[in-house]
Amino acid sequence: MVPFLSRLSPIPCFPSYTGPYTVGTVDVEIPVTNLNEQSVGNSNSTQPYEPLTSPDSSLTTIAYRLYYPCSSPAAKPSSKPAYWISNPQHETLAGYARFLGASASLSQFFSYLPQQLYHVKIPAVKDAPLLPTASGNKWPLLIFSHGLGGSRQAYSHLCGSLASQGMIVAAADHRDGSKPNAFITNPEDPKQTREIHYRSLPHSASPETFRGRDAQLSIRFWELTCLLESIKLLDSGNSITNLLQTSSSQNPLSSFASSINLAPSSIALSGHSFGASTALAFYKRAFYSDAFSPQGASLGGTLWTPPPSSAAARLLSTPQTPLFLLDLWALPLDSPDNSALHSAPLPWYHSPPSIQQPPTSAEHRASTTLAILSSAFHNWTSNFRSVCRHLSPPRASGPLDKPFLFYPQRSAHLSQSDFGLLFPRLTKWLAKAEEPARILELNVRAITEVLRRRQVLPESEAGAEFGDGDEADEEDGFTLVDAKEEAKGDWRILDTSVVERVRGWMYVDVEAGAEGRESHAARETGGRDVTAESEPALGGEELAERR
């Protein structure tokens, strides 16, 4: 009845999260001066703390949104809803209008029209305290980087669904000119903000493109380093300044003390499109830093590097960091000025032989890297092969357990963001994408299964959450191709022994894809090469390409 009534409402709405936990959310903006001051006395490094100096001196704060397990709230008249579009809503919508090609005057007019969007809520509790964990346990952490045209809100359902499975998700808000618009609060006067507009760069390879994307990556590396530093301070119980705090008496960040699992292999990185290339390159930059890798000094390049004393340099120095790459856009990884870094092997391939040895059965593969493409990006031949090359093992390296690579059929670049859920008819008309809720559920299911195999998340409800058995699989839309399997549980979502274990969920061997031996693109497109038709952008990138 609820889904039926929701279709009658003029206001778009999100479905409930799928996990067992109620989700809380809070917007965070921290002055970097406050971050550096707090970190000086809390560094666990043997080296003196080095201030995190921005590659752009005009950036004085960092911002992100947290999604996390919380207690189910009692109904309180004073509680505030968690809106999808954060303040200032009017200016944010005007920024999206400009991003999609409207003139300045028209974009201001447009921002007054879709009033329904102001009232879209996410199924989370605003400013709720973090749910206390059982004795001795802590919540794992996932850091998410958005794509072009994205924001800390644009992937709320993916991030919230992951949080509902039992983790803290920090969705970064990048101020590198990749958002339709961003707002920086004045630390001296929080009522004053400065707006950063979207910076348009070519989507084709050129010196101008690579210089621009390298500059954006450097800002993103700095922001993610600051974000991780702030998370470390929250876990240490430090009081940090949140310029977006909505109540003087209620500070949900204080509940995060001693509750975050900052063991290196329990911190995951993820991103979508340009955010996926950010996550991959940032992980490599931290892993191959001079302090921890003999290769680090030779990688050079122009990209900003986390200082050895930073939490990022220490906590991301393990090859077992879980890495989730959604619709990876490979062009930023082709920069000639940083080719040594981008061509360095995926850190996973540095795992000890005891961990890296291929398992005897598909159910127990333990790779920490999972890439999920939309069918649109899978059919984009040049990008697809480049993605496979970045994920493939080094040559002559012997038998290695390769990263997972899947794509759901009839999915679009927008399918991993909130836009497919909120505007399914528009997405289907523009990009021929179908079943938006199921596509997002497949993404969440695969990510959580990787984390369970790495023992970052508990095994407990793995099968029950998504249908444990053939009948349940048909009811929730996860129909098996082979319904005679006796094994139960979520292992099927990562099964690589067949191409299609779950309906429409296609496995790709990264080495075959890199060498052009993978033929699903030709099958889906009738043999057409769609390279020129499918160039990206995010949540709006595809629309921006049509301007």
XYZ file of C-alpha atoms in Angstrom, residues 53-512:
460
model
C 48.145 22.455 3.526
C 45.580 22.828 0.755
C 46.765 22.918 -2.860
C 44.258 25.784 -3.224
C 44.674 28.421 -0.510
C 41.074 29.612 -0.960
C 39.765 26.313 0.445
C 39.517 26.848 4.203
C 37.087 24.074 5.162
C 36.194 20.517 4.215
C 32.643 19.145 4.095
C 30.999 15.740 4.077
C 27.819 13.948 5.098
C 27.866 10.999 7.495
C 25.451 8.053 7.264
C 25.562 5.613 10.187
C 23.572 3.169 12.334
C 21.496 4.895 15.015
C 18.842 4.010 17.571
C 15.255 3.975 16.352
C 13.967 7.375 17.487
C 10.831 7.981 19.485
C 8.417 10.322 17.767
C 9.363 13.841 18.749
C 7.557 16.946 17.457
C 10.859 18.827 17.598
C 12.770 16.361 15.406
C 13.737 17.717 11.994
C 13.482 15.694 8.776
C 16.591 14.847 6.756
C 16.100 16.541 3.402
C 17.774 15.291 0.242
C 18.783 18.802 -0.863
C 20.638 20.580 1.906
C 20.675 24.308 2.516
C 20.781 26.614 0.687
C 18.206 24.718 -1.379
C 17.334 27.523 -3.800
C 20.966 28.194 -4.755
C 21.693 24.459 -5.020
C 18.911 23.912 -7.564
C 20.029 26.992 -9.487
C 23.505 25.453 -9.651
C 22.093 22.235 -11.140
C 20.204 24.271 -13.727
C 23.421 26.023 -14.779
C 25.203 22.662 -14.846
C 22.577 21.334 -17.269
C 23.085 24.276 -19.611
C 20.695 26.989 -18.501
C 21.793 30.610 -18.526
C 22.351 32.434 -15.236
C 18.983 34.224 -15.371
C 17.098 31.131 -16.530
C 18.703 28.973 -13.825
C 17.470 31.361 -11.125
C 13.962 31.126 -12.591
C 14.240 27.320 -12.801
C 15.143 27.053 -9.118
C 11.687 28.360 -8.154
C 9.784 25.840 -10.301
C 10.485 22.321 -8.896
C 9.227 23.177 -5.420
C 8.509 19.490 -4.796
C 12.259 18.783 -4.739
C 12.653 20.993 -1.674
C 10.526 18.509 0.265
C 12.211 15.254 -0.772
C 13.339 13.433 2.365
C 15.773 10.583 2.800
C 14.802 7.661 5.087
C 17.298 8.683 7.769
C 17.170 10.422 11.149
C 18.772 13.864 11.114
C 21.457 14.546 13.737
C 20.794 11.291 15.599
C 23.549 9.913 17.864
C 25.558 6.930 16.657
C 24.239 3.575 17.869
C 26.536 2.207 20.594
C 28.235 -1.040 19.600
C 28.553 -4.216 21.591
C 31.501 -4.411 23.970
C 34.796 -4.499 22.122
C 33.275 -3.899 18.683
C 33.472 -0.813 16.496
C 31.778 0.277 13.282
C 33.819 -0.057 10.053
C 34.262 3.027 7.848
C 33.662 3.609 4.140
C 34.709 6.873 2.443
C 32.810 7.791 -0.736
C 33.867 10.248 -3.482
C 31.269 11.682 -5.856
C 31.531 12.135 -9.620
C 31.151 15.192 -11.833
C 27.856 16.888 -11.082
C 27.556 14.921 -7.847
C 27.614 15.943 -4.199
C 27.542 14.495 -0.710
C 23.761 14.075 -1.159
C 23.624 12.666 -4.697
C 24.321 9.063 -3.606
C 22.295 9.136 -0.404
C 20.460 5.891 -1.043
C 23.582 3.891 -1.809
C 25.391 5.357 1.215
C 22.375 5.021 3.502
C 21.757 1.428 2.408
C 25.372 0.543 3.208
C 25.075 2.260 6.597
C 21.934 0.227 7.304
C 24.057 -2.905 6.957
C 26.256 -1.817 9.873
C 28.936 0.706 8.884
C 29.729 4.411 8.923
C 29.774 6.029 5.475
C 31.423 9.420 4.961
C 30.367 10.977 1.642
C 32.803 13.725 0.668
C 31.704 17.066 -0.738
C 34.401 18.086 -3.219
C 35.096 21.802 -3.765
C 37.257 21.286 -6.868
C 34.743 22.661 -9.371
C 33.211 19.228 -10.022
C 29.910 20.010 -8.220
C 27.190 22.090 -9.865
C 27.980 24.526 -7.047
C 29.614 24.296 -3.632
C 29.427 26.571 -0.609
C 32.290 27.313 1.762
C 31.301 28.673 5.165
C 33.370 31.479 6.611
C 34.884 30.033 9.818
C 34.947 33.531 11.335
C 31.283 34.214 10.524
C 29.256 31.025 9.795
C 26.407 33.117 8.368
C 28.610 34.063 5.422
C 29.289 31.612 2.591
C 31.248 31.702 -0.625
C 29.999 29.876 -3.719
C 32.212 27.817 -6.054
C 30.710 27.184 -9.481
C 31.109 24.153 -11.702
C 34.254 24.196 -13.824
C 33.668 22.846 -17.312
C 36.547 20.863 -18.816
C 36.703 18.816 -22.027
C 35.863 15.126 -21.746
C 38.462 14.204 -24.355
C 42.197 13.709 -23.840
C 44.213 16.917 -24.212
C 46.884 18.819 -22.247
C 44.167 21.183 -20.987
C 42.018 18.267 -19.803
C 44.852 16.526 -17.968
C 46.060 19.728 -16.283
C 42.533 20.483 -15.120
C 41.779 16.958 -13.892
C 45.177 16.704 -12.143
C 44.414 19.945 -10.302
C 41.025 18.574 -9.268
C 42.551 15.269 -8.145
C 45.058 17.117 -5.976
C 42.245 18.995 -4.229
C 40.310 15.741 -3.801
C 43.358 13.971 -2.335
C 43.756 16.805 0.180
C 40.047 16.740 1.061
C 39.998 12.964 1.592
C 43.148 13.185 3.716
C 41.516 15.877 5.859
C 38.299 13.846 6.055
C 40.136 10.785 7.353
C 42.075 12.969 9.800
C 38.797 14.339 11.161
C 37.347 10.828 11.527
C 40.417 9.847 13.557
C 39.859 12.857 15.810
C 36.186 11.964 16.296
C 37.121 8.450 17.326
C 39.712 9.885 19.742
C 37.011 11.921 21.427
C 38.310 15.304 20.327
C 35.882 18.170 20.045
C 36.000 19.497 16.497
C 34.152 22.520 15.155
C 31.205 21.678 12.893
C 30.117 24.831 11.073
C 26.894 23.083 9.967
C 25.787 22.067 13.466
C 22.070 22.823 13.675
C 21.640 22.800 17.461
C 23.771 24.244 20.214
C 22.581 21.574 22.645
C 22.725 18.506 20.366
C 26.057 17.384 18.963
C 25.776 13.925 17.366
C 29.512 13.889 16.561
C 30.358 13.405 20.239
C 28.749 9.937 20.077
C 31.422 8.740 17.628
C 34.155 8.614 20.292
C 35.801 5.176 20.579
C 33.255 3.724 18.115
C 35.027 3.701 14.721
C 37.117 0.760 13.540
C 40.275 2.388 12.197
C 42.181 -0.841 11.662
C 43.692 -0.384 8.167
C 41.835 -3.257 6.510
C 38.503 -2.031 7.973
C 38.594 1.311 6.126
C 37.054 1.074 2.661
C 37.293 3.525 -0.249
C 34.657 3.963 -2.920
C 33.475 6.408 -5.558
C 31.437 6.832 -8.713
C 32.790 7.858 -12.135
C 35.382 10.598 -11.470
C 34.960 9.664 -7.821
C 35.974 6.081 -8.631
C 39.139 7.256 -10.376
C 39.710 9.516 -7.340
C 39.388 6.579 -4.922
C 41.743 4.383 -6.951
C 44.392 7.077 -7.481
C 44.162 8.307 -3.863
C 44.627 4.786 -2.544
C 47.686 4.296 -4.753
C 49.101 7.680 -3.728
C 48.801 6.798 -0.044
C 49.962 3.201 -0.466
C 53.000 4.076 -2.564
C 54.056 7.018 -0.403
C 57.802 7.367 0.255
C 57.408 6.402 3.884
C 56.021 2.930 3.207
C 57.053 1.808 -0.263
C 60.447 1.619 -1.958
C 58.617 2.435 -5.183
C 57.109 5.620 -3.763
C 60.064 7.899 -4.398
C 60.168 6.957 -8.077
C 56.472 7.602 -8.777
C 56.820 11.397 -8.617
C 54.193 13.333 -10.500
C 52.266 16.502 -9.749
C 49.474 15.162 -7.538
C 49.176 16.174 -3.887
C 50.561 13.516 -1.526
C 49.337 12.745 2.024
C 52.142 13.594 4.500
C 53.740 10.580 6.256
C 52.309 11.798 9.588
C 48.719 11.823 8.267
C 46.132 9.192 9.098
C 45.699 8.511 5.370
C 49.357 7.623 4.846
C 49.329 5.238 7.806
C 45.886 3.664 7.536
C 45.896 3.135 3.752
C 49.331 1.530 3.639
C 47.882 -1.996 3.550
C 47.218 -3.859 0.266
C 44.025 -5.250 1.817
C 42.082 -1.943 1.818
C 38.589 -2.696 0.429
C 38.095 -0.718 -2.792
C 34.740 -0.319 -4.559
C 34.835 1.362 -7.968
C 31.456 2.273 -9.479
C 31.436 3.168 -13.172
C 35.124 4.035 -13.110
C 35.957 6.836 -15.555
C 39.485 6.066 -16.700
C 40.428 9.246 -18.585
C 41.799 11.091 -15.490
C 44.128 8.115 -14.966
C 45.790 8.678 -18.345
C 47.544 11.903 -17.363
C 51.114 11.795 -18.735
C 52.411 13.885 -15.812
C 51.365 11.157 -13.365
C 51.745 8.048 -15.512
C 54.138 6.352 -13.064
C 51.510 6.435 -10.314
C 48.601 5.407 -12.517
C 50.518 2.520 -14.100
C 51.699 1.154 -10.732
C 50.008 -2.167 -9.880
C 46.828 -2.190 -7.875
C 47.946 -2.420 -4.208
C 45.993 -5.675 -3.828
C 48.691 -7.417 -5.893
C 51.196 -6.697 -3.125
C 49.292 -8.956 -0.723
C 51.299 -11.789 0.863
C 51.091 -15.097 -1.060
C 49.135 -16.684 1.796
C 46.344 -14.135 1.227
C 46.675 -13.745 -2.517
C 46.575 -17.431 -3.469
C 43.490 -18.134 -5.611
C 40.862 -20.104 -3.663
C 39.636 -23.509 -4.683
C 35.982 -22.456 -4.858
C 34.209 -19.353 -6.135
C 32.338 -18.928 -2.835
C 35.524 -18.051 -0.947
C 37.294 -15.604 -3.217
C 38.739 -12.893 -1.023
C 39.759 -10.064 -3.354
C 39.272 -6.678 -1.711
C 38.639 -4.839 -4.996
C 35.228 -4.778 -6.644
C 34.387 -2.795 -9.768
C 30.780 -2.419 -10.918
C 30.054 -0.842 -14.280
C 26.721 0.194 -15.699
C 25.900 -1.498 -18.979
C 26.394 1.922 -20.602
C 29.999 2.083 -19.365
C 30.542 -1.578 -20.139
C 29.518 -0.858 -23.733
C 31.825 2.169 -23.922
C 34.642 0.176 -25.492
C 37.681 2.386 -24.954
C 36.858 3.208 -21.330
C 35.949 -0.421 -20.588
C 39.287 -1.734 -21.815
C 41.164 0.967 -19.949
C 39.318 0.061 -16.728
C 40.256 -3.591 -17.217
C 43.911 -2.664 -17.787
C 44.024 -0.684 -14.536
C 42.594 -3.663 -12.647
C 44.579 -6.439 -14.337
C 47.534 -8.106 -12.581
C 51.109 -7.238 -13.572
C 52.461 -9.250 -16.469
C 54.366 -12.434 -15.695
C 53.120 -12.292 -12.112
C 51.830 -15.856 -11.928
C 48.365 -16.935 -10.776
C 46.782 -14.105 -8.814
C 43.303 -13.627 -7.458
C 41.949 -10.849 -9.679
C 39.504 -8.099 -8.702
C 35.800 -8.668 -9.185
C 34.195 -6.909 -12.155
C 30.443 -7.046 -12.806
C 27.818 -5.026 -14.618
C 24.005 -5.143 -14.374
C 22.233 -5.265 -17.702
C 19.941 -2.378 -18.743
C 21.624 0.059 -16.375
C 22.844 3.607 -17.006
C 25.503 5.883 -15.547
C 22.774 7.486 -13.424
C 21.702 4.125 -11.975
C 24.204 4.158 -9.105
C 23.134 7.630 -7.967
C 19.861 8.854 -6.474
C 18.623 10.209 -9.797
C 17.510 6.837 -11.144
C 15.394 6.197 -8.041
C 13.837 9.655 -7.890
C 13.205 10.031 -11.614
C 12.830 6.494 -13.027
C 10.712 7.490 -16.034
C 13.108 10.248 -17.065
C 16.098 7.918 -16.642
C 14.399 5.204 -18.678
C 13.548 7.685 -21.427
C 17.018 9.250 -21.554
C 19.207 6.208 -20.948
C 16.981 3.116 -21.399
C 17.688 2.154 -17.768
C 15.299 -0.179 -15.962
C 14.689 -1.469 -12.412
C 16.529 1.350 -10.598
C 15.850 -0.014 -7.085
C 17.093 -3.469 -8.038
C 20.243 -2.064 -9.661
C 21.151 -0.187 -6.472
C 20.330 -3.263 -4.393
C 22.705 -5.358 -6.499
C 25.459 -2.802 -5.869
C 24.838 -2.821 -2.115
C 24.604 -6.601 -2.008
C 27.920 -7.073 -3.808
C 29.771 -4.484 -1.692
C 28.541 -5.934 1.588
C 29.432 -9.469 0.498
C 33.039 -8.400 -0.172
C 33.157 -6.829 3.302
C 31.737 -9.973 4.880
C 34.316 -12.158 3.176
C 37.025 -9.868 4.520
C 35.361 -10.138 7.964
C 34.825 -6.364 8.042
C 31.094 -7.044 8.431
C 29.664 -10.028 10.314
C 28.304 -13.016 8.417
C 25.069 -13.223 10.412
C 22.213 -12.084 8.180
C 23.969 -12.351 4.804
C 21.499 -14.720 3.181
C 18.363 -13.638 5.022
C 18.681 -9.989 4.034
C 18.390 -10.596 0.292
C 16.415 -13.796 0.049
C 17.767 -17.150 1.173
C 16.451 -19.708 -1.245
C 15.008 -20.022 -4.732
C 11.477 -18.884 -3.896
C 12.667 -15.783 -2.020
C 15.049 -14.918 -4.817
C 12.181 -14.803 -7.298
C 10.056 -12.686 -4.973
C 12.660 -9.985 -4.398
C 13.818 -9.854 -7.999
C 17.138 -11.645 -7.564
C 16.185 -14.618 -9.707
C 18.949 -17.141 -10.148
C 19.812 -18.350 -13.620
C 20.486 -21.800 -12.138
C 17.726 -22.355 -9.576
C 18.957 -25.833 -8.644
C 21.836 -24.603 -6.463
C 21.720 -26.056 -2.984
C 24.171 -23.538 -1.459
C 22.487 -20.628 0.263
C 23.525 -17.075 1.048
C 24.973 -14.052 -0.677
C 28.002 -15.819 -2.136
C 26.127 -16.020 -5.449
C 26.421 -12.277 -6.061
C 30.207 -12.681 -6.363
C 30.258 -16.052 -8.068
C 32.730 -15.967 -10.972
C 32.390 -19.569 -12.074
C 29.646 -18.584 -14.534
C 28.952 -15.403 -16.451
C 25.438 -14.858 -15.057
C 24.665 -16.473 -11.693
C 22.082 -13.828 -10.749
C 19.626 -12.539 -13.339
C 21.132 -9.703 -15.379
C 24.274 -9.516 -13.179
C 27.164 -10.180 -15.561
C 30.678 -11.215 -14.575
C 33.658 -9.985 -16.632
C 37.217 -11.283 -16.418
C 39.444 -8.179 -16.222
C 42.292 -9.724 -18.212
C 39.962 -10.843 -20.997
